């Protein structure tokens, strides 16, 4: 029986930026969907090194400063190799409360299914997000809009996102002009 962990067992949760201070800390930028996942109880995150997922044991995680430091890395020079890298968690380690967290096709944008889409440019409700799909050109949302027979395809590009209200399940975006005429 093969119990080796493979790429399908992991999910990218963000990436590291530059160095932070002289104690071996780096900036950790988490994707929006995973900001609440990494907490004080998390013992390690994974880096992809030479085709293998390698755990790095967390010494200190300061979410307020987006600063993380690891065991056995105590000086700036040792941490340099950990900058500008994607970071991962095992899907098995994600909270059960995350929808689809343990499915192999989980993407963080899937969490937007069922949200309302609000256009901040016109200050109007566009419709309900039915699904989020990856197209060759990027991520697209299918939005059910009243008085329209077909779903509206809306590009899910971070520069268009104004904010996400998780409590009320509303995605606020600046939609491109003329999008509804397509």
PDB file of C-alpha atoms in Angstrom:
ATOM      1  CA  UNK A   1       0.000   0.000   0.000  1.00  0.00           C
ATOM      2  CA  UNK A   2       1.429   3.362  -1.041  1.00  0.00           C
ATOM      3  CA  UNK A   3       1.066   6.017   1.661  1.00  0.00           C
ATOM      4  CA  UNK A   4       3.411   8.577   0.103  1.00  0.00           C
ATOM      5  CA  UNK A   5       2.103  12.119   0.067  1.00  0.00           C
ATOM      6  CA  UNK A   6       1.701  13.589  -3.403  1.00  0.00           C
ATOM      7  CA  UNK A   7       0.720  16.943  -4.869  1.00  0.00           C
ATOM      8  CA  UNK A   8      -2.993  16.064  -4.614  1.00  0.00           C
ATOM      9  CA  UNK A   9      -2.614  15.915  -0.804  1.00  0.00           C
ATOM     10  CA  UNK A  10      -1.550  19.578  -0.526  1.00  0.00           C
ATOM     11  CA  UNK A  11      -3.076  22.976  -1.165  1.00  0.00           C
ATOM     12  CA  UNK A  12      -1.291  26.275  -1.702  1.00  0.00           C
ATOM     13  CA  UNK A  13      -2.254  28.706   1.050  1.00  0.00           C
ATOM     14  CA  UNK A  14      -0.033  31.647   0.099  1.00  0.00           C
ATOM     15  CA  UNK A  15       3.598  32.614  -0.387  1.00  0.00           C
ATOM     16  CA  UNK A  16       6.512  34.129   1.437  1.00  0.00           C
ATOM     17  CA  UNK A  17       7.767  37.577   0.621  1.00  0.00           C
ATOM     18  CA  UNK A  18      11.017  39.104   1.734  1.00  0.00           C
ATOM     19  CA  UNK A  19      13.031  38.873   4.897  1.00  0.00           C
ATOM     20  CA  UNK A  20      11.687  40.440   8.086  1.00  0.00           C
ATOM     21  CA  UNK A  21      14.374  41.620  10.480  1.00  0.00           C
ATOM     22  CA  UNK A  22      17.570  39.799  11.361  1.00  0.00           C
ATOM     23  CA  UNK A  23      16.235  36.808  13.322  1.00  0.00           C
ATOM     24  CA  UNK A  24      15.465  34.589  10.318  1.00  0.00           C
ATOM     25  CA  UNK A  25      11.838  35.690   9.952  1.00  0.00           C
ATOM     26  CA  UNK A  26      10.100  36.166   6.604  1.00  0.00           C
ATOM     27  CA  UNK A  27       6.866  37.817   5.498  1.00  0.00           C
ATOM     28  CA  UNK A  28       4.048  35.329   4.968  1.00  0.00           C
ATOM     29  CA  UNK A  29       1.273  36.468   2.642  1.00  0.00           C
ATOM     30  CA  UNK A  30      -1.742  34.162   2.934  1.00  0.00           C
ATOM     31  CA  UNK A  31      -4.390  33.882   0.236  1.00  0.00           C
ATOM     32  CA  UNK A  32      -7.648  35.495   1.399  1.00  0.00           C
ATOM     33  CA  UNK A  33      -9.479  32.185   1.881  1.00  0.00           C
ATOM     34  CA  UNK A  34      -6.789  30.895   4.247  1.00  0.00           C
ATOM     35  CA  UNK A  35      -6.200  33.887   6.531  1.00  0.00           C
ATOM     36  CA  UNK A  36      -8.177  32.291   9.328  1.00  0.00           C
ATOM     37  CA  UNK A  37      -6.718  28.792   8.829  1.00  0.00           C
ATOM     38  CA  UNK A  38      -3.199  29.402  10.080  1.00  0.00           C
ATOM     39  CA  UNK A  39      -3.457  29.870  13.823  1.00  0.00           C
ATOM     40  CA  UNK A  40      -1.289  29.496  16.882  1.00  0.00           C
ATOM     41  CA  UNK A  41      -1.890  25.727  16.984  1.00  0.00           C
ATOM     42  CA  UNK A  42      -0.440  25.135  13.516  1.00  0.00           C
ATOM     43  CA  UNK A  43       2.932  23.437  13.963  1.00  0.00           C
ATOM     44  CA  UNK A  44       4.269  23.555  10.421  1.00  0.00           C
ATOM     45  CA  UNK A  45       3.744  24.585   6.808  1.00  0.00           C
ATOM     46  CA  UNK A  46       5.218  22.997   3.714  1.00  0.00           C
ATOM     47  CA  UNK A  47       7.559  24.258   1.014  1.00  0.00           C
ATOM     48  CA  UNK A  48       8.020  22.552  -2.340  1.00  0.00           C
ATOM     49  CA  UNK A  49      11.731  21.729  -2.591  1.00  0.00           C
ATOM     50  CA  UNK A  50      13.189  19.584  -5.381  1.00  0.00           C
ATOM     51  CA  UNK A  51       9.753  18.186  -6.200  1.00  0.00           C
ATOM     52  CA  UNK A  52       8.998  17.164  -2.603  1.00  0.00           C
ATOM     53  CA  UNK A  53       6.822  18.807   0.030  1.00  0.00           C
ATOM     54  CA  UNK A  54       9.105  19.577   2.960  1.00  0.00           C
ATOM     55  CA  UNK A  55       7.670  20.630   6.340  1.00  0.00           C
ATOM     56  CA  UNK A  56       9.085  23.698   8.053  1.00  0.00           C
ATOM     57  CA  UNK A  57       8.329  23.751  11.757  1.00  0.00           C
ATOM     58  CA  UNK A  58       6.959  27.086  12.913  1.00  0.00           C
ATOM     59  CA  UNK A  59       8.774  28.793  15.772  1.00  0.00           C
ATOM     60  CA  UNK A  60       6.689  32.017  15.788  1.00  0.00           C
ATOM     61  CA  UNK A  61       3.720  33.137  13.677  1.00  0.00           C
ATOM     62  CA  UNK A  62       2.652  36.765  14.080  1.00  0.00           C
ATOM     63  CA  UNK A  63      -0.460  37.258  11.951  1.00  0.00           C
ATOM     64  CA  UNK A  64      -0.676  40.984  12.782  1.00  0.00           C
ATOM     65  CA  UNK A  65       2.703  41.601  11.145  1.00  0.00           C
ATOM     66  CA  UNK A  66       2.448  38.711   8.643  1.00  0.00           C
ATOM     67  CA  UNK A  67       5.739  37.509  10.072  1.00  0.00           C
ATOM     68  CA  UNK A  68       6.760  33.875  10.429  1.00  0.00           C
ATOM     69  CA  UNK A  69       9.942  32.252  11.706  1.00  0.00           C
ATOM     70  CA  UNK A  70      10.931  28.609  11.700  1.00  0.00           C
ATOM     71  CA  UNK A  71      12.772  26.207  13.978  1.00  0.00           C
ATOM     72  CA  UNK A  72      16.501  25.888  13.219  1.00  0.00           C
ATOM     73  CA  UNK A  73      16.514  29.112  11.188  1.00  0.00           C
ATOM     74  CA  UNK A  74      17.725  31.878  13.437  1.00  0.00           C
ATOM     75  CA  UNK A  75      19.599  34.337  11.201  1.00  0.00           C
ATOM     76  CA  UNK A  76      18.761  36.339   8.129  1.00  0.00           C
ATOM     77  CA  UNK A  77      21.145  34.460   5.815  1.00  0.00           C
ATOM     78  CA  UNK A  78      19.567  31.083   6.608  1.00  0.00           C
ATOM     79  CA  UNK A  79      16.077  32.431   5.832  1.00  0.00           C
ATOM     80  CA  UNK A  80      17.022  33.939   2.473  1.00  0.00           C
ATOM     81  CA  UNK A  81      16.255  30.644   0.675  1.00  0.00           C
ATOM     82  CA  UNK A  82      12.714  30.639   2.084  1.00  0.00           C
ATOM     83  CA  UNK A  83      11.712  33.959   0.504  1.00  0.00           C
ATOM     84  CA  UNK A  84       9.563  34.287  -2.608  1.00  0.00           C
ATOM     85  CA  UNK A  85       8.272  30.717  -2.326  1.00  0.00           C
ATOM     86  CA  UNK A  86       4.781  29.226  -2.365  1.00  0.00           C
ATOM     87  CA  UNK A  87       3.690  27.652   0.931  1.00  0.00           C
ATOM     88  CA  UNK A  88       1.304  24.749   1.409  1.00  0.00           C
ATOM     89  CA  UNK A  89      -0.728  22.845   3.976  1.00  0.00           C
ATOM     90  CA  UNK A  90      -1.898  19.271   3.790  1.00  0.00           C
ATOM     91  CA  UNK A  91      -5.569  19.218   2.861  1.00  0.00           C
ATOM     92  CA  UNK A  92      -6.009  16.788   5.732  1.00  0.00           C
ATOM     93  CA  UNK A  93      -4.890  19.540   8.156  1.00  0.00           C
ATOM     94  CA  UNK A  94      -7.500  22.066   7.007  1.00  0.00           C
ATOM     95  CA  UNK A  95     -10.497  22.618   9.285  1.00  0.00           C
ATOM     96  CA  UNK A  96     -13.553  20.558   8.405  1.00  0.00           C
ATOM     97  CA  UNK A  97     -15.569  23.780   8.334  1.00  0.00           C
ATOM     98  CA  UNK A  98     -13.950  24.784   5.032  1.00  0.00           C
ATOM     99  CA  UNK A  99     -16.270  23.618   2.235  1.00  0.00           C
ATOM    100  CA  UNK A 100     -14.633  21.057  -0.067  1.00  0.00           C
ATOM    101  CA  UNK A 101     -11.413  21.286   1.977  1.00  0.00           C
ATOM    102  CA  UNK A 102     -10.585  17.629   1.598  1.00  0.00           C
ATOM    103  CA  UNK A 103     -11.548  17.237  -2.041  1.00  0.00           C
ATOM    104  CA  UNK A 104      -8.768  17.095  -4.598  1.00  0.00           C
ATOM    105  CA  UNK A 105     -10.272  19.852  -6.765  1.00  0.00           C
ATOM    106  CA  UNK A 106     -10.604  22.380  -3.933  1.00  0.00           C
ATOM    107  CA  UNK A 107      -9.722  25.946  -4.901  1.00  0.00           C
ATOM    108  CA  UNK A 108     -10.015  28.888  -2.511  1.00  0.00           C
ATOM    109  CA  UNK A 109     -12.407  30.673  -4.889  1.00  0.00           C
ATOM    110  CA  UNK A 110     -14.920  27.841  -4.414  1.00  0.00           C
ATOM    111  CA  UNK A 111     -15.717  29.468  -1.078  1.00  0.00           C
ATOM    112  CA  UNK A 112     -17.538  32.237  -2.983  1.00  0.00           C
ATOM    113  CA  UNK A 113     -20.288  29.923  -4.239  1.00  0.00           C
ATOM    114  CA  UNK A 114     -23.607  31.297  -2.965  1.00  0.00           C
ATOM    115  CA  UNK A 115     -22.233  34.786  -2.256  1.00  0.00           C
ATOM    116  CA  UNK A 116     -23.989  37.863  -3.622  1.00  0.00           C
ATOM    117  CA  UNK A 117     -22.038  39.995  -6.110  1.00  0.00           C
ATOM    118  CA  UNK A 118     -22.263  43.742  -5.538  1.00  0.00           C
ATOM    119  CA  UNK A 119     -20.951  46.220  -8.134  1.00  0.00           C
ATOM    120  CA  UNK A 120     -19.418  49.125  -6.195  1.00  0.00           C
ATOM    121  CA  UNK A 121     -19.095  51.222  -9.387  1.00  0.00           C
ATOM    122  CA  UNK A 122     -22.877  51.420  -9.809  1.00  0.00           C
ATOM    123  CA  UNK A 123     -23.748  50.565  -6.171  1.00  0.00           C
ATOM    124  CA  UNK A 124     -26.098  47.793  -7.297  1.00  0.00           C
ATOM    125  CA  UNK A 125     -26.595  44.099  -6.642  1.00  0.00           C
ATOM    126  CA  UNK A 126     -25.525  42.125  -9.705  1.00  0.00           C
ATOM    127  CA  UNK A 127     -26.739  38.684  -8.623  1.00  0.00           C
ATOM    128  CA  UNK A 128     -25.857  35.441  -6.850  1.00  0.00           C
ATOM    129  CA  UNK A 129     -22.584  33.638  -7.573  1.00  0.00           C
ATOM    130  CA  UNK A 130     -23.510  30.146  -8.798  1.00  0.00           C
ATOM    131  CA  UNK A 131     -20.021  28.778  -9.316  1.00  0.00           C
ATOM    132  CA  UNK A 132     -16.395  29.667  -9.913  1.00  0.00           C
ATOM    133  CA  UNK A 133     -14.517  27.927 -12.716  1.00  0.00           C
ATOM    134  CA  UNK A 134     -10.988  28.106 -14.051  1.00  0.00           C
ATOM    135  CA  UNK A 135     -10.830  29.020 -17.742  1.00  0.00           C
ATOM    136  CA  UNK A 136      -7.670  29.219 -19.873  1.00  0.00           C
ATOM    137  CA  UNK A 137      -7.714  33.002 -19.399  1.00  0.00           C
ATOM    138  CA  UNK A 138      -8.198  32.848 -15.616  1.00  0.00           C
ATOM    139  CA  UNK A 139     -10.899  32.399 -12.993  1.00  0.00           C
ATOM    140  CA  UNK A 140     -14.492  33.250 -13.951  1.00  0.00           C
ATOM    141  CA  UNK A 141     -17.662  33.411 -11.881  1.00  0.00           C
ATOM    142  CA  UNK A 142     -21.058  32.377 -13.160  1.00  0.00           C
ATOM    143  CA  UNK A 143     -23.523  34.877 -11.731  1.00  0.00           C
ATOM    144  CA  UNK A 144     -27.288  34.351 -11.779  1.00  0.00           C
ATOM    145  CA  UNK A 145     -28.795  37.722 -12.598  1.00  0.00           C
ATOM    146  CA  UNK A 146     -32.528  38.394 -12.473  1.00  0.00           C
ATOM    147  CA  UNK A 147     -34.185  39.233 -15.800  1.00  0.00           C
ATOM    148  CA  UNK A 148     -31.391  37.469 -17.699  1.00  0.00           C
ATOM    149  CA  UNK A 149     -31.844  34.030 -19.269  1.00  0.00           C
ATOM    150  CA  UNK A 150     -28.144  33.068 -19.225  1.00  0.00           C
ATOM    151  CA  UNK A 151     -25.626  33.305 -16.418  1.00  0.00           C
ATOM    152  CA  UNK A 152     -23.315  36.288 -16.528  1.00  0.00           C
ATOM    153  CA  UNK A 153     -19.611  35.385 -16.731  1.00  0.00           C
ATOM    154  CA  UNK A 154     -17.546  37.724 -14.561  1.00  0.00           C
ATOM    155  CA  UNK A 155     -13.732  37.649 -14.422  1.00  0.00           C
ATOM    156  CA  UNK A 156     -12.481  36.965 -10.927  1.00  0.00           C
ATOM    157  CA  UNK A 157      -9.404  39.165 -10.950  1.00  0.00           C
ATOM    158  CA  UNK A 158      -7.960  40.500  -7.698  1.00  0.00           C
ATOM    159  CA  UNK A 159      -7.568  44.087  -9.004  1.00  0.00           C
ATOM    160  CA  UNK A 160     -11.364  44.197  -9.507  1.00  0.00           C
ATOM    161  CA  UNK A 161     -12.157  43.038  -5.969  1.00  0.00           C
ATOM    162  CA  UNK A 162     -12.982  45.845  -3.567  1.00  0.00           C
ATOM    163  CA  UNK A 163     -13.630  43.688  -0.483  1.00  0.00           C
ATOM    164  CA  UNK A 164     -15.210  40.461   0.713  1.00  0.00           C
ATOM    165  CA  UNK A 165     -17.824  40.535   3.463  1.00  0.00           C
ATOM    166  CA  UNK A 166     -17.686  36.979   4.832  1.00  0.00           C
ATOM    167  CA  UNK A 167     -20.296  37.575   7.513  1.00  0.00           C
ATOM    168  CA  UNK A 168     -22.989  38.707   5.051  1.00  0.00           C
ATOM    169  CA  UNK A 169     -21.591  36.603   2.159  1.00  0.00           C
ATOM    170  CA  UNK A 170     -21.153  39.520  -0.256  1.00  0.00           C
ATOM    171  CA  UNK A 171     -18.344  40.028  -2.770  1.00  0.00           C
ATOM    172  CA  UNK A 172     -17.843  43.706  -3.623  1.00  0.00           C
ATOM    173  CA  UNK A 173     -16.223  44.322  -7.020  1.00  0.00           C
ATOM    174  CA  UNK A 174     -15.664  47.074  -9.552  1.00  0.00           C
ATOM    175  CA  UNK A 175     -17.122  45.392 -12.616  1.00  0.00           C
ATOM    176  CA  UNK A 176     -15.844  46.335 -16.081  1.00  0.00           C
ATOM    177  CA  UNK A 177     -18.173  48.653 -18.009  1.00  0.00           C
ATOM    178  CA  UNK A 178     -20.259  46.882 -20.651  1.00  0.00           C
ATOM    179  CA  UNK A 179     -19.868  43.463 -19.047  1.00  0.00           C
ATOM    180  CA  UNK A 180     -23.611  42.814 -18.938  1.00  0.00           C
ATOM    181  CA  UNK A 181     -23.978  43.463 -22.675  1.00  0.00           C
ATOM    182  CA  UNK A 182     -21.732  40.506 -23.548  1.00  0.00           C
TER     183      UNK A 182
END
